[in-house]
Tab-separated table of C-alpha atoms and ligand atoms in Angstrom:
chain	number	residue	atom	x	y	z
A	34	MET	CA	-5.234	9.537	20.821
A	35	ASP	CA	-5.213	13.789	20.058
A	36	LYS	CA	-7.603	15.748	18.778
A	37	ILE	CA	-7.283	19.008	17.222
A	38	ARG	CA	-10.130	21.724	17.994
A	39	ILE	CA	-10.586	24.594	15.837
A	40	ARG	CA	-13.244	27.524	16.169
A	41	GLY	CA	-13.285	28.469	12.384
A	42	GLY	CA	-13.890	32.084	10.907
A	43	GLN	CA	-10.331	33.753	11.616
A	44	PRO	CA	-8.598	34.931	8.678
A	45	LEU	CA	-5.046	33.242	8.316
A	46	ARG	CA	-2.313	36.241	8.274
A	47	GLY	CA	0.576	36.369	8.360
A	48	SER	CA	4.067	34.278	6.895
A	49	ILE	CA	4.441	30.454	7.388
A	50	GLN	CA	7.560	28.956	6.884
A	51	ILE	CA	7.284	26.117	4.738
A	52	SER	CA	8.933	22.920	5.740
A	53	GLY	CA	11.210	19.920	3.363
A	54	ALA	CA	9.375	17.999	1.749
A	55	LYS	CA	8.150	14.466	3.605
A	56	ASN	CA	8.142	12.692	-0.315
A	57	ALA	CA	11.396	14.011	-1.385
A	58	ALA	CA	13.433	13.248	2.177
A	59	LEU	CA	12.095	9.569	2.493
A	60	PRO	CA	13.459	8.142	-0.726
A	61	LEU	CA	16.656	10.311	-0.082
A	62	LEU	CA	16.999	8.739	3.358
A	63	ALA	CA	16.356	5.151	1.376
A	64	ALA	CA	19.528	6.504	-1.104
A	65	SER	CA	22.004	6.474	1.832
A	66	LEU	CA	21.816	2.394	1.912
A	67	LEU	CA	23.505	3.037	-1.391
A	68	THR	CA	26.399	3.838	0.138
A	69	ASP	CA	28.964	2.911	2.852
A	70	GLU	CA	29.835	6.864	3.306
A	71	THR	CA	28.324	9.466	5.081
A	72	LEU	CA	24.981	11.075	3.447
A	73	THR	CA	24.345	13.962	4.941
A	74	LEU	CA	20.316	15.697	4.659
A	75	ARG	CA	19.698	18.982	5.429
A	76	ASN	CA	16.161	20.654	5.757
A	77	LEU	CA	14.360	17.227	7.045
A	78	PRO	CA	10.890	17.800	8.424
A	79	HIS	CA	9.937	16.422	11.848
A	80	LEU	CA	7.608	14.045	11.051
A	81	ASP	CA	5.994	11.139	12.011
A	82	ASP	CA	7.079	9.441	8.744
A	83	ILE	CA	10.507	10.096	9.244
A	84	ALA	CA	11.156	8.450	12.199
A	85	THR	CA	9.299	5.270	10.880
A	86	MET	CA	11.927	5.821	7.961
A	87	THR	CA	14.947	5.671	10.142
A	88	HIS	CA	13.980	3.507	12.651
A	89	LEU	CA	13.650	1.105	9.349
A	90	LEU	CA	17.322	1.782	8.581
A	91	ALA	CA	18.404	1.830	11.724
A	92	GLN	CA	17.757	-1.824	11.592
A	93	HIS	CA	19.427	-1.937	8.800
A	94	GLY	CA	22.350	-1.290	10.155
A	95	THR	CA	22.406	2.605	9.133
A	96	GLU	CA	23.835	4.801	11.825
A	97	VAL	CA	21.689	7.626	12.162
A	98	SER	CA	23.297	10.945	14.201
A	99	MET	CA	21.525	14.421	14.075
A	100	ALA	CA	24.294	16.955	12.932
A	101	GLY	CA	25.082	20.730	12.569
A	102	ASP	CA	23.097	23.428	13.762
A	103	HIS	CA	19.181	24.448	12.412
A	104	PRO	CA	19.687	27.870	10.749
A	105	GLY	CA	17.496	30.310	12.178
A	106	GLY	CA	16.423	27.995	14.744
A	107	GLY	CA	15.179	24.291	15.841
A	108	HIS	CA	12.026	24.976	13.811
A	109	MET	CA	14.122	25.426	10.157
A	110	GLY	CA	14.530	21.526	9.476
A	111	HIS	CA	16.508	18.984	10.437
A	112	VAL	CA	19.675	17.669	10.005
A	113	LEU	CA	20.896	14.134	10.073
A	114	ASP	CA	24.397	11.844	9.083
A	115	LEU	CA	23.236	8.550	7.720
A	116	ARG	CA	25.997	6.301	7.109
A	117	THR	CA	25.740	2.319	6.650
A	118	ALA	CA	29.227	1.375	6.676
A	119	LYS	CA	27.486	-2.526	6.477
A	120	VAL	CA	24.366	-3.355	6.135
A	121	SER	CA	23.802	-5.518	8.850
A	122	ARG	CA	19.826	-6.934	7.420
A	123	THR	CA	18.350	-7.132	4.576
A	124	GLU	CA	15.224	-7.793	5.833
A	125	ALA	CA	12.530	-4.815	6.039
A	126	PRO	CA	9.640	-6.662	8.707
A	127	TYR	CA	5.978	-6.216	8.395
A	128	ASP	CA	5.863	-4.321	12.083
A	129	ILE	CA	7.647	-1.387	9.873
A	130	VAL	CA	6.565	-1.527	6.465
A	131	ARG	CA	2.776	-1.888	7.390
A	132	LYS	CA	3.085	1.667	9.135
A	133	MET	CA	4.350	3.506	5.727
A	134	ARG	CA	3.838	2.489	2.486
A	135	ALA	CA	7.174	3.995	1.777
A	136	SER	CA	9.340	1.744	3.508
A	137	VAL	CA	9.108	-0.501	0.414
A	138	LEU	CA	11.708	2.299	-0.996
A	139	VAL	CA	14.637	-0.037	0.755
A	140	LEU	CA	13.525	-2.838	-1.676
A	141	GLY	CA	16.154	-1.055	-4.579
A	142	PRO	CA	18.539	-0.226	-2.994
A	143	LEU	CA	19.844	-2.960	-0.968
A	144	LEU	CA	19.219	-5.642	-3.909
A	145	ALA	CA	21.383	-2.661	-6.031
A	146	ARG	CA	24.215	-3.058	-2.890
A	147	CYS	CA	24.053	-6.578	-1.235
A	148	HIS	CA	22.177	-8.555	-3.956
A	149	GLN	CA	19.382	-9.266	-2.145
A	150	ALA	CA	16.692	-8.091	-0.318
A	151	ARG	CA	13.023	-9.770	1.622
A	152	VAL	CA	10.916	-6.546	1.868
A	153	SER	CA	7.387	-6.693	3.312
A	154	LEU	CA	4.311	-6.205	1.170
A	155	PRO	CA	3.002	-3.245	2.457
A	156	GLY	CA	-0.779	-4.244	2.357
A	157	GLY	CA	-3.592	-2.094	1.778
A	158	CYS	CA	-4.362	1.001	2.497
A	159	ALA	CA	-7.235	3.751	3.182
A	160	ILE	CA	-6.917	5.494	-0.414
A	161	GLY	CA	-6.927	2.135	-2.424
A	162	THR	CA	-5.214	-1.323	-3.237
A	163	ARG	CA	-1.715	0.589	-3.776
A	164	PRO	CA	0.237	-2.692	-5.463
A	165	VAL	CA	3.640	-2.864	-5.683
A	166	ASP	CA	3.598	-4.884	-8.941
A	167	MET	CA	5.497	-1.807	-11.118
A	168	HIS	CA	8.309	-1.970	-8.292
A	169	MET	CA	8.918	-5.935	-8.978
A	170	ARG	CA	8.521	-5.809	-12.748
A	171	GLY	CA	10.971	-3.033	-12.893
A	172	LEU	CA	13.475	-4.811	-11.077
A	173	ALA	CA	13.143	-8.266	-12.477
A	174	ALA	CA	13.693	-6.359	-15.730
A	175	LEU	CA	17.223	-5.571	-14.128
A	176	GLY	CA	17.711	-8.942	-13.402
A	177	ALA	CA	16.441	-9.805	-10.009
A	178	GLU	CA	14.514	-12.627	-9.171
A	179	ILE	CA	11.402	-12.068	-7.293
A	180	ALA	CA	8.788	-13.920	-5.791
A	181	LEU	CA	6.124	-13.309	-3.030
A	182	ASP	CA	6.707	-15.835	-0.089
A	183	ASP	CA	4.662	-15.480	3.143
A	184	GLY	CA	3.346	-11.638	2.395
A	185	TYR	CA	7.071	-10.501	1.538
A	186	ILE	CA	9.086	-9.613	-1.222
A	187	ALA	CA	11.839	-11.785	-1.715
A	188	ALA	CA	14.853	-10.776	-4.198
A	189	ARG	CA	17.757	-11.723	-5.521
A	190	ALA	CA	20.323	-10.845	-8.317
A	191	PRO	CA	23.110	-13.439	-7.283
A	192	GLY	CA	25.739	-11.623	-9.773
A	193	GLY	CA	24.354	-7.872	-9.327
A	194	LEU	CA	21.932	-5.938	-11.293
A	195	ARG	CA	22.119	-4.933	-14.629
A	196	GLY	CA	20.556	-2.167	-16.518
A	197	GLY	CA	17.980	-3.053	-18.782
A	198	VAL	CA	14.635	-1.052	-20.496
A	199	VAL	CA	11.760	-0.823	-18.183
A	200	VAL	CA	8.441	0.983	-19.733
A	201	PHE	CA	6.136	1.407	-17.062
A	202	PRO	CA	2.609	0.729	-18.045
A	203	ARG	CA	1.287	3.648	-15.547
A	204	VAL	CA	3.185	6.517	-13.937
A	205	SER	CA	4.447	5.309	-10.314
A	206	VAL	CA	6.075	7.767	-8.008
A	207	GLY	CA	7.460	5.113	-5.938
A	208	ALA	CA	8.207	2.907	-8.587
A	209	THR	CA	10.165	5.171	-10.797
A	210	GLU	CA	12.322	6.194	-7.385
A	211	ASN	CA	12.773	2.704	-6.330
A	212	LEU	CA	14.335	1.733	-10.103
A	213	LEU	CA	16.475	4.914	-9.871
A	214	MET	CA	18.264	3.716	-7.265
A	215	ALA	CA	18.433	0.238	-8.311
A	216	ALA	CA	19.718	1.720	-11.934
A	217	ALA	CA	22.293	3.578	-9.965
A	218	LEU	CA	24.065	0.533	-9.264
A	219	ALA	CA	23.454	-1.443	-11.677
A	220	LYS	CA	25.800	-2.838	-14.444
A	221	GLY	CA	25.284	-1.049	-17.483
A	222	GLU	CA	22.869	1.025	-19.290
A	223	THR	CA	19.027	1.605	-17.745
A	224	VAL	CA	16.511	4.035	-19.368
A	225	LEU	CA	13.240	4.118	-17.230
A	226	GLU	CA	10.433	5.446	-19.989
A	227	ASN	CA	6.838	7.026	-18.731
A	228	ALA	CA	8.809	7.694	-15.449
A	229	ALA	CA	7.238	10.152	-12.517
A	230	ARG	CA	8.076	13.561	-13.399
A	231	GLU	CA	7.371	14.647	-9.751
A	232	PRO	CA	9.831	17.298	-8.292
A	233	GLU	CA	10.633	15.113	-5.786
A	234	VAL	CA	11.826	12.465	-7.642
A	235	GLY	CA	13.958	14.932	-9.526
A	236	ASP	CA	15.157	15.756	-5.829
A	237	LEU	CA	16.201	11.901	-5.399
A	238	ALA	CA	17.984	12.039	-9.328
A	239	ASN	CA	20.278	14.826	-8.321
A	240	CYS	CA	21.356	13.792	-4.623
A	241	LEU	CA	22.553	10.086	-6.703
A	242	ASN	CA	24.329	12.300	-8.808
A	243	ARG	CA	26.100	14.385	-6.300
A	244	MET	CA	26.881	10.948	-4.629
A	245	GLY	CA	28.095	9.890	-7.891
A	246	ALA	CA	25.687	8.232	-10.255
A	247	ARG	CA	25.052	9.096	-13.776
A	248	ILE	CA	21.533	10.209	-14.784
A	249	GLU	CA	20.676	12.063	-17.154
A	250	GLY	CA	16.851	13.210	-18.467
A	251	ILE	CA	15.854	14.818	-14.748
A	252	GLY	CA	12.878	16.241	-15.035
A	253	THR	CA	11.193	14.537	-18.042
A	254	ASP	CA	9.755	11.178	-18.418
A	255	THR	CA	12.637	9.321	-19.770
A	256	LEU	CA	15.287	8.688	-17.215
A	257	ARG	CA	18.875	7.194	-18.489
A	258	ILE	CA	20.755	5.380	-16.255
A	259	GLN	CA	24.803	4.415	-16.486
A	260	GLY	CA	25.134	2.464	-13.533
A	261	VAL	CA	28.372	2.825	-11.568
A	262	THR	CA	30.302	0.483	-9.102
A	263	ARG	CA	30.232	2.606	-6.348
A	264	LEU	CA	28.184	5.686	-4.874
A	265	SER	CA	29.933	7.940	-1.869
A	266	GLY	CA	28.108	10.578	0.263
A	267	ALA	CA	26.954	13.953	-0.391
A	268	ASP	CA	25.421	16.718	1.729
A	269	TYR	CA	22.243	17.290	0.102
A	270	THR	CA	19.581	19.717	0.680
A	271	VAL	CA	15.837	18.318	0.707
A	272	LEU	CA	13.867	20.456	-1.468
A	273	PRO	CA	10.748	22.736	0.224
A	274	ASP	CA	7.155	21.000	0.552
A	275	ARG	CA	4.892	21.911	-2.123
A	276	ILE	CA	1.909	19.544	-1.058
A	277	GLU	CA	1.849	21.761	2.482
A	278	THR	CA	2.591	24.959	0.272
A	279	ALA	CA	-0.445	24.389	-1.590
A	280	THR	CA	-2.374	23.838	1.245
A	281	PHE	CA	-1.236	26.367	2.991
A	282	ALA	CA	-2.094	28.532	0.062
A	283	ILE	CA	-6.019	26.823	0.391
A	284	GLY	CA	-6.300	27.598	3.921
A	285	ALA	CA	-5.527	31.834	2.759
A	286	ALA	CA	-8.093	31.197	0.833
A	287	ILE	CA	-10.533	29.360	2.278
A	288	THR	CA	-10.239	31.548	5.138
A	289	GLY	CA	-10.494	35.181	2.912
A	290	GLY	CA	-6.298	35.366	4.645
A	291	ASP	CA	-3.640	37.167	3.094
A	292	LEU	CA	-0.567	34.213	3.589
A	293	THR	CA	3.332	34.729	3.063
A	294	LEU	CA	4.635	31.252	2.459
A	295	LEU	CA	8.376	31.618	3.222
A	296	GLY	CA	10.455	29.151	1.277
A	297	GLY	CA	7.134	28.222	-1.199
A	298	ARG	CA	8.295	28.167	-5.107
A	299	PRO	CA	5.603	28.696	-7.217
A	300	GLU	CA	6.959	26.385	-10.272
A	301	LEU	CA	6.761	23.548	-8.012
A	302	ILE	CA	2.725	23.870	-7.881
A	303	GLU	CA	1.471	25.531	-11.467
A	304	ALA	CA	-1.073	23.597	-11.616
A	305	ALA	CA	-3.057	24.217	-8.364
A	306	VAL	CA	-1.258	28.309	-9.042
A	307	ALA	CA	-3.794	28.403	-12.029
A	308	SER	CA	-6.711	26.764	-10.705
A	309	LEU	CA	-6.261	29.034	-7.572
A	310	GLY	CA	-6.484	31.442	-10.304
A	311	GLN	CA	-9.535	30.584	-11.733
A	312	ALA	CA	-10.840	30.482	-8.203
A	313	ASN	CA	-10.416	34.095	-7.660
A	314	VAL	CA	-7.395	33.585	-5.475
A	315	GLY	CA	-4.538	36.215	-5.585
A	316	ILE	CA	-0.791	33.842	-5.770
A	317	GLU	CA	2.410	36.244	-6.178
A	318	PRO	CA	5.438	35.382	-5.970
A	319	VAL	CA	7.530	37.372	-3.274
A	320	ALA	CA	10.920	37.824	-2.007
A	321	GLY	CA	11.853	34.716	-0.462
A	322	GLY	CA	8.665	32.571	-1.202
A	323	ILE	CA	5.156	33.552	-2.206
A	324	ARG	CA	1.879	35.496	-1.367
A	325	VAL	CA	-1.659	34.551	-1.499
A	326	PHE	CA	-4.627	36.097	-0.607
A	327	ARG	CA	-8.418	36.148	-1.137
A	328	ASN	CA	-8.767	38.496	-4.664
A	329	GLY	CA	-12.153	39.707	-4.281
A	330	THR	CA	-15.063	38.735	-2.599
A	331	GLY	CA	-15.571	35.017	-3.054
A	332	VAL	CA	-14.116	32.403	-4.733
A	333	ALA	CA	-15.244	31.010	-7.841
A	334	SER	CA	-15.827	27.812	-8.341
A	335	VAL	CA	-12.922	25.718	-10.520
A	336	ASP	CA	-13.004	22.224	-12.321
A	337	VAL	CA	-9.784	20.394	-11.384
A	338	THR	CA	-8.607	16.816	-11.932
A	339	THR	CA	-5.887	15.120	-10.948
A	340	GLU	CA	-2.875	14.016	-13.099
A	341	PRO	CA	0.867	12.706	-12.342
A	342	TYR	CA	2.935	16.248	-12.323
A	343	PRO	CA	2.761	18.298	-13.800
A	344	GLY	CA	-0.898	17.875	-13.575
A	345	PHE	CA	-2.729	18.680	-10.441
A	346	PRO	CA	-1.799	16.596	-7.536
A	347	THR	CA	-3.904	13.794	-6.015
A	348	ASP	CA	-2.608	14.986	-2.881
A	349	LEU	CA	-4.008	18.474	-2.665
A	350	GLN	CA	-7.753	17.283	-4.106
A	351	ALA	CA	-9.084	17.159	-0.782
A	352	GLN	CA	-8.067	20.566	0.295
A	353	MET	CA	-9.517	21.736	-3.025
A	354	MET	CA	-12.592	19.951	-2.393
A	355	ALA	CA	-12.356	21.685	1.083
A	356	LEU	CA	-12.487	25.368	-0.723
A	357	MET	CA	-14.841	24.410	-3.162
A	358	SER	CA	-17.247	23.709	-0.735
A	359	VAL	CA	-17.749	27.243	-0.124
A	360	ALA	CA	-17.399	28.799	-3.776
A	361	ASP	CA	-19.968	30.470	-5.807
A	362	GLY	CA	-21.377	27.198	-8.191
A	363	ALA	CA	-20.411	24.046	-8.851
A	364	ALA	CA	-17.275	22.197	-9.162
A	365	MET	CA	-16.581	18.881	-10.380
A	366	ILE	CA	-13.806	17.069	-9.006
A	367	THR	CA	-12.052	14.087	-10.695
A	368	GLU	CA	-10.081	11.400	-8.937
A	369	THR	CA	-7.362	9.812	-11.430
A	370	ILE	CA	-5.004	8.254	-9.660
A	371	PHE	CA	-5.932	6.515	-6.540
A	372	GLU	CA	-9.310	4.951	-6.813
A	373	ASN	CA	-10.784	5.262	-3.572
A	374	ARG	CA	-10.127	8.452	-2.219
A	375	PHE	CA	-13.085	10.821	-1.469
A	376	MET	CA	-13.165	9.507	1.933
A	377	HIS	CA	-13.086	12.914	3.482
A	378	VAL	CA	-16.816	13.814	1.286
A	379	PRO	CA	-18.980	12.216	4.141
A	380	GLU	CA	-17.127	14.006	6.853
A	381	LEU	CA	-17.042	17.474	4.662
A	382	VAL	CA	-20.619	16.924	4.430
A	383	ARG	CA	-21.484	16.197	7.857
A	384	MET	CA	-19.836	19.882	7.947
A	385	GLY	CA	-22.508	21.314	5.845
A	386	ALA	CA	-21.162	20.481	2.381
A	387	ASP	CA	-23.271	19.450	-0.434
A	388	ILE	CA	-20.961	16.835	-2.240
A	389	THR	CA	-22.340	14.123	-4.555
A	390	VAL	CA	-20.065	11.362	-5.511
A	391	LYS	CA	-20.362	9.144	-9.134
A	392	GLY	CA	-17.556	7.049	-9.325
A	393	ALA	CA	-14.363	8.713	-9.664
A	394	THR	CA	-15.906	12.129	-9.862
A	395	ALA	CA	-17.449	14.439	-6.983
A	396	MET	CA	-19.642	17.059	-7.983
A	397	VAL	CA	-19.210	20.018	-4.896
A	398	ARG	CA	-22.184	22.951	-4.977
A	399	GLY	CA	-20.784	25.546	-3.470
A	400	SER	CA	-22.390	27.420	-0.216
A	401	THR	CA	-21.406	30.082	2.298
A	402	GLY	CA	-22.764	27.425	5.310
A	403	LEU	CA	-20.193	25.439	6.315
A	404	HIS	CA	-20.629	24.401	10.172
A	405	GLY	CA	-18.421	23.036	12.921
A	406	ALA	CA	-18.706	19.626	13.981
A	407	PRO	CA	-16.443	16.199	15.473
A	408	VAL	CA	-14.999	14.817	12.357
A	409	MET	CA	-12.505	11.922	11.660
A	410	ALA	CA	-10.237	10.905	8.629
A	411	THR	CA	-8.896	8.386	7.610
A	412	ASP	CA	-5.575	9.881	5.712
A	413	LEU	CA	-3.411	12.339	5.812
A	414	ARG	CA	-4.623	14.935	2.997
A	415	ALA	CA	-8.266	13.920	4.011
A	416	SER	CA	-7.534	14.930	7.487
A	417	VAL	CA	-5.781	18.103	6.880
A	418	SER	CA	-8.606	19.100	4.563
A	419	LEU	CA	-11.374	18.719	7.485
A	420	VAL	CA	-8.830	20.996	9.091
A	421	LEU	CA	-9.024	23.744	6.505
A	422	ALA	CA	-12.815	23.302	6.490
A	423	GLY	CA	-13.217	24.019	10.108
A	424	LEU	CA	-10.724	27.317	9.896
A	425	ALA	CA	-13.951	28.577	7.474
A	426	ALA	CA	-16.639	27.096	9.349
A	427	GLU	CA	-18.869	28.485	12.034
A	428	GLY	CA	-18.402	27.424	15.332
A	429	GLU	CA	-16.097	24.575	16.538
A	430	THR	CA	-14.555	21.508	14.845
A	431	VAL	CA	-13.249	18.934	16.661
A	432	VAL	CA	-10.785	16.500	14.111
A	433	ASN	CA	-10.068	13.234	15.253
A	434	ARG	CA	-7.091	10.499	14.913
A	435	VAL	CA	-4.194	13.454	14.295
A	436	TYR	CA	-1.505	10.805	14.246
A	437	HIS	CA	-2.371	11.121	10.236
A	438	LEU	CA	-1.540	14.675	10.288
A	439	ASP	CA	1.556	14.273	12.114
A	440	ARG	CA	2.615	11.624	9.439
A	441	GLY	CA	3.139	14.905	7.041
A	442	TYR	CA	2.564	18.150	8.278
A	443	GLU	CA	5.108	19.432	10.497
A	444	ARG	CA	3.884	21.377	13.859
A	445	LEU	CA	0.273	22.517	12.152
A	446	GLU	CA	-1.177	23.711	14.611
A	447	GLU	CA	1.271	25.925	15.323
A	448	LYS	CA	1.825	27.319	12.257
A	449	LEU	CA	-1.740	27.873	11.983
A	450	MET	CA	-1.738	29.499	14.922
A	451	GLY	CA	0.847	32.027	14.227
A	452	CYS	CA	-1.357	33.074	11.900
A	453	GLY	CA	-4.487	33.714	13.992
A	454	ALA	CA	-6.439	30.469	13.627
A	455	ASP	CA	-8.132	29.639	17.025
A	456	ILE	CA	-6.738	26.090	17.269
A	457	ALA	CA	-5.704	23.680	19.640
A	458	ARG	CA	-3.990	20.395	20.372
A	459	LEU	CA	-5.982	18.749	22.872
A	460	ILE	CA	-4.175	15.760	24.593
A	461	GLU	CA	-5.481	12.582	25.564
B	737	UD1	C1	3.188	8.678	-3.960
B	737	UD1	C2	3.324	10.118	-2.863
B	737	UD1	C3	1.614	10.071	-2.578
B	737	UD1	C4	0.838	10.218	-4.030
B	737	UD1	C5	1.744	9.361	-4.633
B	737	UD1	C6	0.778	9.840	-6.331
B	737	UD1	C7	5.418	9.272	-1.555
B	737	UD1	C8	5.613	8.657	-0.352
B	737	UD1	N1	4.184	9.138	-2.026
B	737	UD1	O1	3.532	7.421	-3.302
B	737	UD1	O2	1.608	10.874	-1.421
B	737	UD1	O3	-0.124	10.412	-3.376
B	737	UD1	O4	3.068	9.589	-5.469
B	737	UD1	O5	1.216	11.102	-6.521
B	737	UD1	O6	6.185	10.111	-2.471
B	737	UD1	N2	0.501	1.516	-8.522
B	737	UD1	C9	0.216	0.079	-9.368
B	737	UD1	N3	1.282	-0.593	-9.086
B	737	UD1	C10	2.567	-0.495	-8.495
B	737	UD1	C11	2.790	0.892	-7.888
B	737	UD1	C12	1.569	1.923	-7.866
B	737	UD1	O7	-0.420	-0.247	-9.371
B	737	UD1	O8	3.264	-1.027	-8.080
B	737	UD1	C13	-0.497	2.118	-8.941
B	737	UD1	C14	-1.371	3.138	-7.594
B	737	UD1	O9	-1.728	2.415	-7.007
B	737	UD1	C15	-1.900	4.271	-7.594
B	737	UD1	C16	-1.050	5.223	-8.915
B	737	UD1	O10	-0.437	3.401	-9.522
B	737	UD1	O11	-3.186	4.034	-8.277
B	737	UD1	C17	0.263	5.708	-8.665
B	737	UD1	O12	0.761	5.457	-7.393
B	737	UD1	P1	2.183	5.952	-7.019
B	737	UD1	O13	2.687	7.174	-8.104
B	737	UD1	O14	3.346	4.610	-7.195
B	737	UD1	O15	2.273	6.285	-5.223
B	737	UD1	P2	3.411	6.492	-4.239
B	737	UD1	O16	4.601	6.272	-4.716
B	737	UD1	O17	2.900	5.280	-3.574
């Protein structure tokens, strides 16, 4: 298994091109199942999770082909043509779904188009139990008969889905996306209340509208969908990855560097910009992106609580914790989205961080004394927090299980190396 070796202490300086958003790309890929015409997606990041989703689609009958030129060369985002003339199989098997929870996003489109689907339950994952009950209850409100059968969600809607009112008991990005795709082809009107407002949900809704769907309320917590009988193809560009943007912003902050994040959009990371501002990190919009630099001497401590968008994202909690480990003073970091998302804590502690966890809150007492160590993480954002800590630490850090990073950060070590980091992939 590959590892990443970092020799810390170099400030990151230069510019980094932000990739397309993984979490927008995954539902957009699933949306290709809704039409027999070609959906062209641009600015797709080159990531293992994207490969897993295209593999899943291919076994449903989608023809996937690389298309077009990449503006600015091969590193600027990939273009795929996806055409599902006919859905050849409505089952999403366990051996693919277990690799990536977002595979469950094929449930809504398959049910809407084929009136039946069998999708493996994704199972537990490192950051919590992550059930799919809201996806299932929402689809049932649209007339689907849903049962659990041998670890699979078996869903049928013999006469097709019909519109309904779904009030989500809590905010779920994936359930909102599944329901949006299902409702697009349902008979009549669907109203989704307490819907997720994440920009990736908006990206999906905008693409669906481009395909002929009738969705109103995009960006709000109430989405109103008038079902249509068919959707067409479209040509759509995936929005930039806000989590990647903010991760590199924290990279500039933690190393005392100065980075320009090309393609990064400050309006997508307002909560992170506010917290970083309080932490003494300079962030300003510049032509084509965002500049991030350490403002003054130290990093100030700042408390953060994760919340659904537009609050502080759970996907940035681990990275923020790495930054707070080098801050002046103590910070309280509270995780409200996932019940078990502090697995990076013991690893950061091994690197010299002073962190105590009590329930859903971590108390981080900042110090300047991070030192390198061999570390390992069990999820994507936890892994990148260790890379960030390694960049700031004295000495050598080896991050094991790099496959987590490859799921969600495109060419991470190459991008960091281009800005002065002493980082290398050790291939085993
Ligand atoms: C998406 C993101 C993930 C991010 C998360 C929260 C993708 C591919 N992944 O994941 O990176 O961390 O949003 O911003 O976009 N829940 C239920 N029942 C359900 C569904 C969810 O109880 O049916 C719970 C989850 O366990 C979790 C919370 O709701 O505690 C939010 O999860 P959700 O927004 O659904 O996350 P994902 O869509 O899986």
